[in-house]
Amino acid sequence: MKKQNMKRKGFVFKKYEAPNQSPFEKLFEIFKELITYTSGDFDEAIDWLRELDKEYKLTTAEYTIDDFIEDLKKKGYLREEIKPDGKNGLAITAKTERAIRQQALDQIFGKIKRSGQGNHKSKSPGIGDEHTGDFRNYQFGDGLDRVSMTESLKNAQINNGIGDFNLTEDDLVVEDTLHKSQMSTVLMIDISHSMILYGEDRITPAKKVAMALAELITTRYPKDTLDILVFGNDAWQIEIKDLPYLNVGPYHTNTVAGLQLALDLLRRKRNTNKQIFMITDGKPSCLKLKNGEYFKDSVGLNPNITNKCYMMAQQARKLHIPITTFMIAKDSYLMQFVREFTYANQGKAFYTGLKGLGEMIFEDYETNRKKRIRG
């Protein structure tokens, strides 16, 4: 009697082993983080890396920080430039900017629990490429590429028999697909001075979120659009490539200017689905008057400024543009302002610290992408 081979099934648990990385890869991971915190300043990032090396022995005699810098040049992550003082220096390249955005995406999006595939689809059947598993009879106008041959042949066998096989139009069935809605998003980032006050760096997490969101949209949802703007005393649009170098300034918070620019950008978009994400930590404290002068009030909430904010929120509501506010502050009077602002827009608000900001924005983006917002 021959012995039968028995296959055992189950789980094998073993001690976690970190992926094998080269000396360059290990240093590059740290460098990408440092260059984000230094807003693209290569010299400062390398100074920090050298200090970390002294404390944690990141390099060896065979591979030093200088060797790492040479590899950065060879691999196209650094370029030579002439600094404002006329001296030669080094700066990061577009390749490094892309690597930073990818790292931000991995850090933030990798933490979100995913459930199944096709998270970016609407609930309405239509022309698309996301299969539902539901079939219906062929109708005039349906593309032949949507005909399910397996199901159609099965119907033909059932209806006409195998001996006298005949495939007719009545046997054809098509599989429904889900229409993938397109989304136009404007991300507003507060760069007022309070974003670095009180010993807390709030601009870097906001910057990371913007880089990750930009990388997600450009790589996974290329039909979506993302515009990024910053607002202080005024508001202006920035490019994705500018994000690593973003820094705060000696500004007040002109929320109205930011909203005006956001609405102007979204009016030009043809997509039905539009939304605004606003990351801020402070109260609106600035308005630009018709004569070009600035009206500023840093003490409390000035009704002249807040009422203008409410008007902008209502205007966005009339245009069917929801505003989601991510408030990086928990002062009770500021929370009250955000509640009233959100009510005027019928949008949403998250009162959050810096921890979990990225996950919140990504989850909200995915949720809104599933909705069909009627224009």
Coordinates of C-alpha atoms in Angstrom, one line a residue:
M1 CA 0.0 0.0 0.0
K2 CA 1.5 3.3 -1.1
K3 CA 1.8 6.0 1.4
Q4 CA -0.2 9.0 0.5
N5 CA 1.6 12.4 0.6
M6 CA -0.2 14.5 3.2
K7 CA -0.1 18.3 2.7
R8 CA -0.4 20.3 5.9
K9 CA -2.1 23.6 5.9
G10 CA -1.8 26.4 8.5
F11 CA 0.1 29.4 9.6
V12 CA 3.8 29.7 10.4
F13 CA 4.8 32.4 12.8
K14 CA 8.4 33.6 13.0
K15 CA 10.3 36.5 14.4
Y16 CA 9.9 39.7 12.3
E17 CA 13.0 40.5 10.2
A18 CA 13.4 44.0 8.7
P19 CA 13.8 44.0 4.9
N20 CA 17.4 44.0 3.9
Q21 CA 18.4 47.5 2.9
S22 CA 21.6 48.8 1.5
P23 CA 23.5 51.6 3.4
F24 CA 22.2 54.1 0.8
E25 CA 18.6 53.0 1.2
K26 CA 18.7 53.3 5.0
L27 CA 20.1 56.8 4.8
F28 CA 17.8 57.8 2.0
E29 CA 14.7 57.0 4.0
I30 CA 16.0 59.3 6.8
F31 CA 17.1 62.0 4.3
K32 CA 13.7 62.2 2.7
E33 CA 12.1 62.8 6.1
L34 CA 14.7 65.5 7.0
I35 CA 14.4 67.3 3.7
T36 CA 10.7 67.6 4.3
Y37 CA 11.2 69.2 7.7
T38 CA 13.8 71.6 6.4
S39 CA 11.5 72.7 3.5
G40 CA 13.9 71.5 0.9
D41 CA 17.1 73.0 2.4
F42 CA 19.7 70.4 1.5
D43 CA 22.6 71.8 3.6
E44 CA 20.4 71.9 6.7
A45 CA 19.1 68.4 6.1
I46 CA 22.6 67.0 5.7
D47 CA 23.7 68.8 8.9
W48 CA 20.9 67.1 10.8
L49 CA 21.8 63.8 9.2
R50 CA 25.4 64.2 10.4
E51 CA 24.2 64.9 13.9
L52 CA 22.0 61.8 13.9
D53 CA 25.0 59.8 12.6
K54 CA 27.1 60.9 15.6
E55 CA 24.4 59.9 18.0
Y56 CA 23.0 56.7 16.4
K57 CA 26.0 55.5 14.3
L58 CA 24.1 55.4 11.0
T59 CA 27.2 55.0 8.9
T60 CA 30.4 52.9 8.9
A61 CA 34.0 53.4 7.8
E62 CA 33.1 51.8 4.5
Y63 CA 30.1 54.0 3.8
T64 CA 30.1 57.6 5.1
I65 CA 27.8 60.6 4.8
D66 CA 30.1 61.9 2.0
D67 CA 29.7 58.6 0.1
F68 CA 25.9 59.0 0.5
I69 CA 26.1 62.5 -1.0
E70 CA 28.1 61.2 -3.9
D71 CA 25.5 58.5 -4.5
L72 CA 22.7 61.1 -4.4
K73 CA 24.4 62.9 -7.2
K74 CA 25.0 59.8 -9.3
K75 CA 21.4 58.6 -8.9
G76 CA 20.0 62.0 -10.0
Y77 CA 18.7 63.1 -6.6
L78 CA 20.9 66.2 -6.4
R79 CA 21.9 69.0 -8.8
E80 CA 24.5 71.7 -8.5
E81 CA 23.2 75.3 -8.3
I82 CA 24.5 78.8 -7.6
K83 CA 23.2 80.2 -4.3
P84 CA 22.1 83.8 -3.8
D85 CA 25.5 84.6 -2.2
G86 CA 27.2 83.5 -5.4
K87 CA 28.7 80.3 -4.0
N88 CA 28.2 76.8 -5.5
G89 CA 25.8 74.5 -3.7
L90 CA 23.6 71.5 -4.0
A91 CA 19.8 71.3 -4.3
I92 CA 17.3 68.4 -4.6
T93 CA 15.9 67.5 -8.1
A94 CA 12.4 66.7 -9.3
K95 CA 13.3 63.1 -8.8
T96 CA 13.8 63.7 -5.1
E97 CA 10.5 65.7 -4.9
R98 CA 8.7 62.7 -6.4
A99 CA 10.4 60.4 -3.9
I100 CA 9.3 62.6 -1.0
R101 CA 5.7 62.6 -2.2
Q102 CA 5.7 58.8 -2.6
Q103 CA 7.1 58.5 0.9
A104 CA 4.3 60.7 2.3
L105 CA 1.7 58.6 0.4
D106 CA 3.1 55.4 1.9
Q107 CA 3.2 56.9 5.4
I108 CA -0.4 58.2 5.3
F109 CA -2.3 56.0 2.9
G110 CA -0.6 52.8 4.2
K111 CA -2.2 53.3 7.6
I112 CA -5.7 53.3 6.2
K113 CA -7.6 49.9 6.4
R114 CA -8.8 49.1 3.0
S115 CA -11.9 47.0 2.4
G116 CA -12.1 45.4 -1.0
Q117 CA -11.3 47.0 -4.3
G118 CA -12.8 49.9 -6.2
N119 CA -13.1 52.3 -3.4
H120 CA -13.4 55.2 -5.8
K121 CA -16.7 54.5 -7.5
S122 CA -20.2 55.9 -7.4
K123 CA -23.2 53.9 -6.4
S124 CA -24.9 54.3 -9.8
P125 CA -24.5 51.7 -12.6
G126 CA -23.3 53.2 -15.8
I127 CA -20.5 53.2 -18.4
G128 CA -17.3 52.4 -16.6
D129 CA -14.7 49.7 -15.9
E130 CA -15.6 48.6 -12.4
H131 CA -17.7 45.3 -12.7
T132 CA -20.7 44.8 -10.5
G133 CA -21.3 41.1 -11.1
D134 CA -24.9 41.9 -12.2
F135 CA -26.1 41.0 -15.6
R136 CA -29.0 42.3 -17.7
N137 CA -30.4 41.7 -21.2
Y138 CA -28.6 43.3 -24.1
Q139 CA -30.1 46.5 -25.3
F140 CA -29.6 48.4 -28.5
G141 CA -26.6 50.8 -28.1
D142 CA -24.7 48.5 -25.7
G143 CA -21.1 48.1 -26.9
L144 CA -20.1 44.6 -28.0
D145 CA -17.1 44.7 -25.6
R146 CA -19.6 44.7 -22.7
V147 CA -21.3 41.4 -23.8
S148 CA -20.6 38.6 -21.5
M149 CA -19.8 35.7 -23.8
T150 CA -19.8 33.1 -21.2
E151 CA -23.3 34.0 -19.9
S152 CA -24.6 34.5 -23.5
L153 CA -23.4 31.1 -24.7
K154 CA -25.0 29.5 -21.6
N155 CA -28.3 31.2 -22.5
A156 CA -28.0 30.0 -26.1
Q157 CA -27.5 26.4 -25.0
I158 CA -30.4 26.6 -22.6
N159 CA -32.8 28.2 -25.1
N160 CA -31.8 26.4 -28.3
G161 CA -30.1 23.2 -27.1
I162 CA -26.7 21.8 -27.9
G163 CA -27.6 19.8 -31.0
D164 CA -29.0 22.8 -32.9
F165 CA -26.8 25.5 -31.4
N166 CA -27.9 29.0 -32.4
L167 CA -26.9 32.3 -30.7
T168 CA -29.5 35.1 -31.1
E169 CA -29.8 38.6 -29.8
D170 CA -32.3 37.4 -27.2
D171 CA -29.5 35.3 -25.7
L172 CA -27.0 38.2 -25.2
V173 CA -26.5 39.6 -21.8
V174 CA -24.2 42.4 -20.7
E175 CA -22.5 42.9 -17.3
D176 CA -23.2 46.2 -15.5
T177 CA -20.3 48.4 -14.6
L178 CA -20.1 51.2 -12.1
H179 CA -19.5 54.7 -13.3
K180 CA -16.3 56.1 -11.8
S181 CA -17.1 59.7 -11.0
Q182 CA -14.4 62.3 -11.3
M183 CA -13.6 64.7 -8.5
S184 CA -12.1 68.2 -8.5
T185 CA -10.5 69.1 -5.2
V186 CA -9.0 72.3 -3.9
L187 CA -6.7 71.9 -0.8
M188 CA -6.3 75.1 1.2
I189 CA -3.3 75.3 3.6
D190 CA -3.0 77.9 6.3
I191 CA 0.5 79.3 6.3
S192 CA 0.0 82.0 8.9
H193 CA 2.6 82.5 11.6
S194 CA 0.6 80.5 14.2
M195 CA 1.3 77.3 12.2
I196 CA 4.7 77.2 14.0
L197 CA 3.9 79.0 17.2
Y198 CA 3.8 77.5 20.7
G199 CA 6.7 75.1 19.9
E200 CA 4.6 72.9 17.6
D201 CA 5.4 72.4 13.9
R202 CA 2.0 72.3 12.2
I203 CA 3.1 73.1 8.7
T204 CA 5.1 69.9 8.1
P205 CA 2.2 67.5 8.7
A206 CA -0.1 69.7 6.5
K207 CA 2.6 69.7 3.8
K208 CA 2.9 65.9 4.0
V209 CA -0.8 65.5 3.6
A210 CA -0.7 67.7 0.5
M211 CA 2.2 65.8 -1.0
A212 CA 0.5 62.4 -0.3
L213 CA -2.8 63.5 -1.7
A214 CA -1.1 64.9 -4.8
E215 CA 0.7 61.7 -5.4
L216 CA -2.4 59.6 -4.8
I217 CA -4.5 61.6 -7.3
T218 CA -1.8 61.9 -10.0
T219 CA -0.9 58.2 -9.9
R220 CA -4.1 56.4 -9.0
Y221 CA -6.9 58.7 -10.1
P222 CA -5.4 60.7 -13.0
K223 CA -8.8 61.9 -14.2
D224 CA -9.3 63.7 -10.8
T225 CA -7.9 67.2 -10.4
L226 CA -6.1 68.7 -7.3
D227 CA -5.3 72.3 -6.9
I228 CA -3.4 73.5 -3.9
L229 CA -3.4 77.0 -2.5
V230 CA -2.0 78.6 0.6
F231 CA -3.4 81.6 2.5
G232 CA -2.0 84.1 4.8
N233 CA -2.6 87.8 4.4
D234 CA -3.5 86.9 0.8
A235 CA -4.0 83.6 -1.0
W236 CA -2.2 82.2 -4.0
Q237 CA -1.9 78.9 -5.9
I238 CA 1.2 76.7 -5.7
E239 CA 2.3 73.8 -7.8
I240 CA 2.8 70.3 -6.6
K241 CA 6.6 70.6 -7.2
D242 CA 6.6 73.6 -4.7
L243 CA 5.3 71.6 -1.8
P244 CA 8.6 70.4 -0.3
Y245 CA 9.7 74.0 -0.1
L246 CA 6.5 75.3 1.5
N247 CA 7.0 77.4 4.7
V248 CA 5.1 79.7 6.9
G249 CA 5.4 83.5 6.9
P250 CA 4.7 86.5 9.1
Y251 CA 1.1 86.4 8.1
H252 CA -2.4 86.8 9.5
T253 CA -5.2 84.5 8.4
N254 CA -7.2 85.7 5.4
T255 CA -9.6 82.8 5.1
V256 CA -11.9 84.8 2.8
A257 CA -9.2 85.2 0.2
G258 CA -8.5 81.5 0.3
L259 CA -12.1 80.6 -0.2
Q260 CA -12.5 83.2 -3.0
L261 CA -9.5 81.7 -4.9
A262 CA -10.7 78.1 -4.3
L263 CA -14.1 78.9 -5.8
D264 CA -12.6 80.6 -8.7
L265 CA -10.5 77.5 -9.4
L266 CA -13.4 75.2 -9.1
R267 CA -15.7 77.3 -11.4
R268 CA -13.3 76.5 -14.2
K269 CA -13.6 72.7 -13.7
R270 CA -16.1 70.7 -15.8
N271 CA -16.4 67.9 -13.3
T272 CA -19.7 67.6 -11.5
N273 CA -18.1 66.6 -8.2
K274 CA -16.2 69.4 -6.5
Q275 CA -15.0 69.9 -3.0
I276 CA -12.7 72.1 -0.8
F277 CA -10.5 70.8 2.0
M278 CA -9.2 73.5 4.3
I279 CA -6.4 72.9 6.9
T280 CA -6.1 75.6 9.4
D281 CA -5.2 76.1 13.1
G282 CA -6.3 79.7 13.7
K283 CA -9.2 82.0 13.5
P284 CA -9.8 84.3 10.5
S285 CA -8.0 87.5 11.4
C286 CA -7.6 89.4 8.1
L287 CA -9.5 90.9 5.2
K288 CA -8.4 92.8 2.2
L289 CA -10.5 95.9 1.7
K290 CA -11.6 97.3 -1.7
N291 CA -9.0 100.1 -1.4
G292 CA -6.2 97.5 -1.2
E293 CA -5.5 97.9 2.5
Y294 CA -5.7 95.1 5.0
F295 CA -8.1 95.0 7.9
K296 CA -6.5 92.9 10.7
D297 CA -7.8 91.9 14.1
S298 CA -5.9 89.2 16.1
V299 CA -8.0 89.6 19.3
G300 CA -11.0 87.4 19.4
L301 CA -13.4 86.9 16.5
N302 CA -14.2 90.0 14.6
P303 CA -17.8 89.9 13.2
N304 CA -16.7 91.9 10.1
I305 CA -14.4 89.1 9.2
T306 CA -16.5 86.1 10.3
N307 CA -19.6 87.3 8.6
K308 CA -17.7 87.5 5.3
C309 CA -16.5 83.9 5.9
Y310 CA -20.1 82.8 6.4
M311 CA -21.1 84.5 3.2
M312 CA -18.4 82.6 1.3
A313 CA -19.5 79.3 2.9
Q314 CA -23.1 80.0 1.7
Q315 CA -21.9 80.9 -1.8
A316 CA -20.0 77.6 -2.0
R317 CA -23.2 75.8 -0.9
K318 CA -25.2 77.4 -3.7
L319 CA -22.6 76.1 -6.1
H320 CA -22.9 72.6 -4.6
I321 CA -19.3 72.7 -3.3
P322 CA -18.9 71.2 0.1
I323 CA -16.2 72.5 2.4
T324 CA -14.5 70.1 4.8
T325 CA -12.6 72.0 7.5
F326 CA -9.7 70.3 9.4
M327 CA -9.2 72.4 12.5
I328 CA -5.9 71.9 14.2
A329 CA -7.0 73.7 17.3
K330 CA -9.5 73.0 20.1
D331 CA -10.2 76.5 21.5
S332 CA -13.9 76.5 22.3
Y333 CA -14.6 79.9 20.7
L334 CA -12.8 78.8 17.5
M335 CA -14.7 75.6 17.5
Q336 CA -17.9 77.6 17.7
F337 CA -16.9 79.6 14.6
V338 CA -16.1 76.4 12.7
R339 CA -19.5 75.0 13.6
E340 CA -21.3 78.1 12.3
F341 CA -19.2 78.1 9.2
T342 CA -19.9 74.5 8.6
Y343 CA -23.6 75.0 9.1
A344 CA -23.6 77.8 6.5
N345 CA -22.0 75.5 4.0
Q346 CA -23.7 72.3 5.1
G347 CA -20.2 70.8 4.9
K348 CA -18.2 68.9 7.5
A349 CA -15.6 69.7 10.2
F350 CA -13.0 67.7 12.0
Y351 CA -11.6 69.0 15.2
T352 CA -8.3 67.3 15.3
G353 CA -4.7 67.5 16.4
L354 CA -1.8 66.7 14.1
K355 CA -2.0 63.0 14.8
G356 CA -4.2 61.2 12.3
L357 CA -4.7 64.3 10.1
G358 CA -3.6 62.5 7.0
E359 CA -5.7 59.5 7.6
M360 CA -8.8 61.7 8.2
I361 CA -8.3 63.6 5.0
F362 CA -7.7 60.5 2.9
E363 CA -10.7 58.7 4.3
D364 CA -12.9 61.7 3.7
Y365 CA -11.6 62.0 0.1
E366 CA -12.5 58.4 -0.6
T367 CA -15.9 58.8 1.0
N368 CA -16.7 61.9 -1.1
R369 CA -15.4 60.2 -4.2
K370 CA -18.1 57.6 -3.8
K371 CA -20.9 60.2 -3.8
R372 CA -22.6 61.6 -6.8
I373 CA -22.9 65.3 -6.1
R374 CA -25.6 66.8 -8.4
G375 CA -24.7 70.1 -10.1

